[in-house]
Amino acid sequence: MIRVAADVVVLATRNAAKLRELARILAAADHGGAVKLVGLEEFPDAPEVPETGATFEANALLKARAIAAYTGLPAVSDDSGICVDALNGMPGVLSARWAGGHGDDRANLELVLAQVGDVPDARLGARFTCAAALVVPGPAAREWVVTGQVEGRLIREPRGSGGFGYDPIFLPEGFDQTTAEMTAEAKDAISHRGRAFRALVPFITAALAQPREGT
């Protein structure tokens, strides 16, 4: 376990790809270098937090609250997913477990493609949505939630090897590359997660600037 420091923030994820992405986004936005990021690999006994919320915002807060309480450190969490117009906004908050098992990216992607197999291309509109939450623990706990979206559409065949989740079948509006074909920097600049976490950075730096219990 890490030594608790006043400038440490825990990213509440065990997803290595997501951790790299979020750390990269926050590092780029945190020009002063005030934030030191760690993931849940530093806290192997941290609880698994069920995503029982009905919205992205609720799930992000559930995870951030639980990890902040467990570690005693400010915790950042996100919940994100793809919302497909032809599927009435689904998979939505069920994106990570759409095919039944949590985190089976290939099965989830293939199920969505099968479900829109008979849908005309003109109706394949979709968007990635991300809610990012920050919880600072203590007697007067503080919480913030922000959201980010990127509009686009689905394509019929996966393209690209970057990113994760539904990136290989999502074509952002105004681009001819899927988010899986983009460089990490290009994706960060337009992604739902990039937008949400850049919006959260001012709250993180402001929270770290204030004294906390035990620091």
mmCIF file of C-alpha atoms in Angstrom:
data_model
loop_
_atom_site.group_PDB
_atom_site.id
_atom_site.type_symbol
_atom_site.label_atom_id
_atom_site.label_comp_id
_atom_site.label_asym_id
_atom_site.label_seq_id
_atom_site.Cartn_x
_atom_site.Cartn_y
_atom_site.Cartn_z
ATOM 1 C CA MET A 1 0.000 0.000 0.000
ATOM 2 C CA ILE A 2 1.205 3.520 -0.753
ATOM 3 C CA ARG A 3 2.258 6.082 1.793
ATOM 4 C CA VAL A 4 -0.632 8.508 2.232
ATOM 5 C CA ALA A 5 0.308 11.929 0.910
ATOM 6 C CA ALA A 6 -1.652 15.132 0.652
ATOM 7 C CA ASP A 7 -1.504 15.213 -3.138
ATOM 8 C CA VAL A 8 -2.528 11.617 -3.875
ATOM 9 C CA VAL A 9 -5.783 10.830 -5.642
ATOM 10 C CA VAL A 10 -7.056 7.287 -6.134
ATOM 11 C CA LEU A 11 -8.564 6.312 -9.455
ATOM 12 C CA ALA A 12 -11.217 3.777 -8.540
ATOM 13 C CA THR A 13 -10.538 1.206 -11.244
ATOM 14 C CA ARG A 14 -8.720 -2.067 -11.782
ATOM 15 C CA ASN A 15 -9.064 -1.741 -15.552
ATOM 16 C CA ALA A 16 -5.467 -1.176 -16.685
ATOM 17 C CA ALA A 17 -6.465 0.346 -20.023
ATOM 18 C CA LYS A 18 -8.852 2.778 -18.356
ATOM 19 C CA LEU A 19 -6.271 3.650 -15.703
ATOM 20 C CA ARG A 20 -3.704 4.522 -18.370
ATOM 21 C CA GLU A 21 -6.238 6.608 -20.261
ATOM 22 C CA LEU A 22 -7.506 8.495 -17.231
ATOM 23 C CA ALA A 23 -4.019 9.066 -15.866
ATOM 24 C CA ARG A 24 -2.891 10.430 -19.244
ATOM 25 C CA ILE A 25 -5.889 12.768 -19.490
ATOM 26 C CA LEU A 26 -5.497 14.096 -15.970
ATOM 27 C CA ALA A 27 -1.741 14.492 -16.326
ATOM 28 C CA ALA A 28 -2.176 16.509 -19.524
ATOM 29 C CA ALA A 29 -4.828 18.750 -17.974
ATOM 30 C CA ASP A 30 -3.012 19.173 -14.649
ATOM 31 C CA HIS A 31 -0.340 21.478 -15.991
ATOM 32 C CA GLY A 32 1.038 22.210 -12.534
ATOM 33 C CA GLY A 33 1.693 18.555 -11.793
ATOM 34 C CA ALA A 34 -0.131 18.772 -8.470
ATOM 35 C CA VAL A 35 -1.939 15.446 -8.754
ATOM 36 C CA LYS A 36 -0.290 12.079 -8.086
ATOM 37 C CA LEU A 37 -2.509 9.297 -9.359
ATOM 38 C CA VAL A 38 -2.692 5.724 -8.128
ATOM 39 C CA GLY A 39 -5.057 2.923 -9.026
ATOM 40 C CA LEU A 40 -6.660 0.146 -7.048
ATOM 41 C CA GLU A 41 -3.675 -2.118 -7.640
ATOM 42 C CA GLU A 42 -2.178 -0.178 -4.719
ATOM 43 C CA PHE A 43 -5.138 -1.260 -2.574
ATOM 44 C CA PRO A 44 -5.632 -4.969 -3.325
ATOM 45 C CA ASP A 45 -8.216 -5.417 -0.576
ATOM 46 C CA ALA A 46 -10.373 -2.492 -1.667
ATOM 47 C CA PRO A 47 -14.016 -3.502 -2.048
ATOM 48 C CA GLU A 48 -15.654 -4.299 -5.353
ATOM 49 C CA VAL A 49 -18.442 -1.775 -5.716
ATOM 50 C CA PRO A 50 -21.553 -3.005 -7.548
ATOM 51 C CA GLU A 51 -22.766 -0.603 -10.210
ATOM 52 C CA THR A 52 -26.375 -0.573 -9.068
ATOM 53 C CA GLY A 53 -27.201 2.993 -10.042
ATOM 54 C CA ALA A 54 -29.701 3.831 -12.768
ATOM 55 C CA THR A 55 -27.502 6.577 -14.215
ATOM 56 C CA PHE A 56 -23.830 7.097 -15.045
ATOM 57 C CA GLU A 57 -23.682 9.819 -12.391
ATOM 58 C CA ALA A 58 -25.062 7.541 -9.676
ATOM 59 C CA ASN A 59 -22.602 4.754 -10.459
ATOM 60 C CA ALA A 60 -19.617 7.105 -10.540
ATOM 61 C CA LEU A 61 -20.566 8.469 -7.118
ATOM 62 C CA LEU A 62 -21.149 4.998 -5.643
ATOM 63 C CA LYS A 63 -17.613 3.927 -6.554
ATOM 64 C CA ALA A 64 -15.918 7.171 -5.565
ATOM 65 C CA ARG A 65 -17.659 7.242 -2.181
ATOM 66 C CA ALA A 66 -16.728 3.648 -1.390
ATOM 67 C CA ILE A 67 -13.071 4.021 -2.350
ATOM 68 C CA ALA A 68 -12.699 7.368 -0.589
ATOM 69 C CA ALA A 69 -14.124 5.806 2.589
ATOM 70 C CA TYR A 70 -11.843 2.777 2.304
ATOM 71 C CA THR A 71 -8.585 4.611 1.533
ATOM 72 C CA GLY A 72 -9.142 7.875 3.361
ATOM 73 C CA LEU A 73 -7.957 9.615 0.191
ATOM 74 C CA PRO A 74 -9.751 11.675 -2.431
ATOM 75 C CA ALA A 75 -11.181 9.230 -4.928
ATOM 76 C CA VAL A 76 -12.070 9.731 -8.556
ATOM 77 C CA SER A 77 -14.314 7.345 -10.416
ATOM 78 C CA ASP A 78 -16.164 7.282 -13.666
ATOM 79 C CA ASP A 79 -18.972 5.391 -15.243
ATOM 80 C CA SER A 80 -19.306 5.474 -18.972
ATOM 81 C CA GLY A 81 -20.905 3.679 -21.826
ATOM 82 C CA ILE A 82 -22.367 3.835 -25.270
ATOM 83 C CA CYS A 83 -25.947 4.902 -25.915
ATOM 84 C CA VAL A 84 -27.339 3.712 -29.251
ATOM 85 C CA ASP A 85 -30.345 5.535 -30.703
ATOM 86 C CA ALA A 86 -31.770 2.409 -32.369
ATOM 87 C CA LEU A 87 -31.599 0.579 -29.017
ATOM 88 C CA ASN A 88 -33.477 3.338 -27.157
ATOM 89 C CA GLY A 89 -30.289 4.606 -25.540
ATOM 90 C CA MET A 90 -28.999 1.206 -24.486
ATOM 91 C CA PRO A 91 -26.639 -0.393 -23.526
ATOM 92 C CA GLY A 92 -26.116 2.787 -21.452
ATOM 93 C CA VAL A 93 -25.147 1.980 -17.869
ATOM 94 C CA LEU A 94 -25.116 -1.717 -18.811
ATOM 95 C CA SER A 95 -22.427 -1.228 -21.472
ATOM 96 C CA ALA A 96 -19.695 -3.153 -19.629
ATOM 97 C CA ARG A 97 -21.923 -6.196 -19.056
ATOM 98 C CA TRP A 98 -24.296 -6.033 -22.011
ATOM 99 C CA ALA A 99 -23.536 -9.636 -23.057
ATOM 100 C CA GLY A 100 -23.864 -10.920 -19.490
ATOM 101 C CA GLY A 101 -20.297 -10.996 -18.163
ATOM 102 C CA HIS A 102 -18.640 -7.838 -16.897
ATOM 103 C CA GLY A 103 -15.820 -6.512 -19.073
ATOM 104 C CA ASP A 104 -16.113 -8.946 -22.009
ATOM 105 C CA ASP A 105 -15.458 -6.272 -24.625
ATOM 106 C CA ARG A 106 -15.649 -8.542 -27.642
ATOM 107 C CA ALA A 107 -18.907 -10.218 -26.619
ATOM 108 C CA ASN A 108 -20.506 -6.870 -25.779
ATOM 109 C CA LEU A 109 -19.481 -5.358 -29.104
ATOM 110 C CA GLU A 110 -20.668 -8.353 -31.112
ATOM 111 C CA LEU A 111 -24.034 -8.366 -29.353
ATOM 112 C CA VAL A 112 -24.636 -4.688 -30.155
ATOM 113 C CA LEU A 113 -23.719 -5.276 -33.797
ATOM 114 C CA ALA A 114 -26.116 -8.213 -33.957
ATOM 115 C CA GLN A 115 -28.903 -6.168 -32.399
ATOM 116 C CA VAL A 116 -28.576 -3.409 -35.000
ATOM 117 C CA GLY A 117 -28.013 -5.805 -37.883
ATOM 118 C CA ASP A 118 -31.303 -4.894 -39.574
ATOM 119 C CA VAL A 119 -31.192 -1.206 -38.682
ATOM 120 C CA PRO A 120 -30.557 1.160 -41.635
ATOM 121 C CA ASP A 121 -27.240 3.004 -41.550
ATOM 122 C CA ALA A 122 -29.076 6.306 -41.210
ATOM 123 C CA ARG A 123 -30.385 5.197 -37.812
ATOM 124 C CA LEU A 124 -27.069 4.084 -36.324
ATOM 125 C CA GLY A 125 -26.546 7.280 -34.343
ATOM 126 C CA ALA A 126 -24.842 6.782 -30.985
ATOM 127 C CA ARG A 127 -22.928 8.649 -28.333
ATOM 128 C CA PHE A 128 -20.393 7.850 -25.679
ATOM 129 C CA THR A 129 -21.279 9.333 -22.294
ATOM 130 C CA CYS A 130 -19.068 9.591 -19.219
ATOM 131 C CA ALA A 131 -19.815 10.797 -15.708
ATOM 132 C CA ALA A 132 -16.766 11.462 -13.533
ATOM 133 C CA ALA A 133 -17.011 11.921 -9.782
ATOM 134 C CA LEU A 134 -14.632 13.192 -7.116
ATOM 135 C CA VAL A 135 -15.240 12.459 -3.441
ATOM 136 C CA VAL A 136 -13.050 13.955 -0.721
ATOM 137 C CA PRO A 137 -13.576 12.032 2.544
ATOM 138 C CA GLY A 138 -13.801 13.463 6.019
ATOM 139 C CA PRO A 139 -16.353 14.741 8.535
ATOM 140 C CA ALA A 140 -17.575 17.210 5.917
ATOM 141 C CA ALA A 141 -17.199 15.071 2.810
ATOM 142 C CA ARG A 142 -17.313 16.922 -0.489
ATOM 143 C CA GLU A 143 -18.534 15.571 -3.820
ATOM 144 C CA TRP A 144 -18.496 16.722 -7.426
ATOM 145 C CA VAL A 145 -19.852 15.098 -10.594
ATOM 146 C CA VAL A 146 -19.304 16.219 -14.181
ATOM 147 C CA THR A 147 -20.260 14.687 -17.516
ATOM 148 C CA GLY A 148 -18.872 14.539 -21.030
ATOM 149 C CA GLN A 149 -20.282 13.255 -24.308
ATOM 150 C CA VAL A 150 -19.109 12.629 -27.846
ATOM 151 C CA GLU A 151 -21.633 12.155 -30.646
ATOM 152 C CA GLY A 152 -21.147 9.791 -33.544
ATOM 153 C CA ARG A 153 -22.471 6.620 -35.106
ATOM 154 C CA LEU A 154 -21.866 2.898 -35.214
ATOM 155 C CA ILE A 155 -20.167 1.104 -38.085
ATOM 156 C CA ARG A 156 -20.834 -2.489 -39.123
ATOM 157 C CA GLU A 157 -17.351 -3.974 -38.771
ATOM 158 C CA PRO A 158 -14.764 -3.327 -36.012
ATOM 159 C CA ARG A 159 -11.788 -1.208 -37.054
ATOM 160 C CA GLY A 160 -8.632 -0.413 -35.136
ATOM 161 C CA SER A 161 -6.716 -1.957 -32.262
ATOM 162 C CA GLY A 162 -6.468 0.960 -29.851
ATOM 163 C CA GLY A 163 -8.750 1.894 -26.995
ATOM 164 C CA PHE A 164 -11.140 -0.642 -25.507
ATOM 165 C CA GLY A 165 -14.815 -1.428 -25.180
ATOM 166 C CA TYR A 166 -16.877 -0.233 -28.119
ATOM 167 C CA ASP A 167 -14.120 1.955 -29.609
ATOM 168 C CA PRO A 168 -13.660 -0.267 -32.713
ATOM 169 C CA ILE A 169 -17.257 0.307 -33.882
ATOM 170 C CA PHE A 170 -17.694 3.985 -32.945
ATOM 171 C CA LEU A 171 -17.088 6.707 -35.528
ATOM 172 C CA PRO A 172 -17.069 10.161 -33.897
ATOM 173 C CA GLU A 173 -18.973 12.908 -35.661
ATOM 174 C CA GLY A 174 -16.727 14.708 -38.153
ATOM 175 C CA PHE A 175 -14.076 11.960 -38.263
ATOM 176 C CA ASP A 176 -13.397 9.060 -40.624
ATOM 177 C CA GLN A 177 -11.500 7.038 -37.998
ATOM 178 C CA THR A 178 -13.025 5.008 -35.212
ATOM 179 C CA THR A 179 -11.866 5.869 -31.711
ATOM 180 C CA ALA A 180 -9.894 2.602 -31.834
ATOM 181 C CA GLU A 181 -7.979 3.873 -34.886
ATOM 182 C CA MET A 182 -7.052 7.232 -33.350
ATOM 183 C CA THR A 183 -3.836 7.972 -31.556
ATOM 184 C CA ALA A 184 -4.191 8.190 -27.802
ATOM 185 C CA GLU A 185 -3.731 11.957 -27.933
ATOM 186 C CA ALA A 186 -6.331 12.431 -30.678
ATOM 187 C CA LYS A 187 -8.849 10.292 -28.835
ATOM 188 C CA ASP A 188 -8.256 12.092 -25.538
ATOM 189 C CA ALA A 189 -8.898 15.449 -27.224
ATOM 190 C CA ILE A 190 -12.447 14.534 -28.294
ATOM 191 C CA SER A 191 -13.506 11.628 -26.091
ATOM 192 C CA HIS A 192 -16.346 11.639 -23.585
ATOM 193 C CA ARG A 193 -13.904 10.595 -20.882
ATOM 194 C CA GLY A 194 -11.410 13.276 -21.850
ATOM 195 C CA ARG A 195 -14.088 15.944 -21.682
ATOM 196 C CA ALA A 196 -15.413 14.753 -18.336
ATOM 197 C CA PHE A 197 -12.019 14.449 -16.682
ATOM 198 C CA ARG A 198 -10.750 17.762 -17.994
ATOM 199 C CA ALA A 199 -13.864 19.323 -16.459
ATOM 200 C CA LEU A 200 -13.081 17.576 -13.149
ATOM 201 C CA VAL A 201 -9.433 18.677 -12.917
ATOM 202 C CA PRO A 202 -10.169 22.156 -11.428
ATOM 203 C CA PHE A 203 -12.165 20.525 -8.631
ATOM 204 C CA ILE A 204 -9.369 18.024 -7.962
ATOM 205 C CA THR A 205 -6.664 20.687 -7.754
ATOM 206 C CA ALA A 206 -8.868 22.905 -5.580
ATOM 207 C CA ALA A 207 -9.659 20.020 -3.235
ATOM 208 C CA LEU A 208 -5.987 19.113 -2.883
ATOM 209 C CA ALA A 209 -5.148 22.716 -2.035
ATOM 210 C CA GLN A 210 -7.355 22.553 1.059
ATOM 211 C CA PRO A 211 -6.172 20.839 4.272
ATOM 212 C CA ARG A 212 -7.682 17.440 4.949
ATOM 213 C CA GLU A 213 -8.098 15.510 8.159
ATOM 214 C CA GLY A 214 -4.893 13.620 8.893
ATOM 215 C CA THR A 215 -2.645 15.622 6.514
#
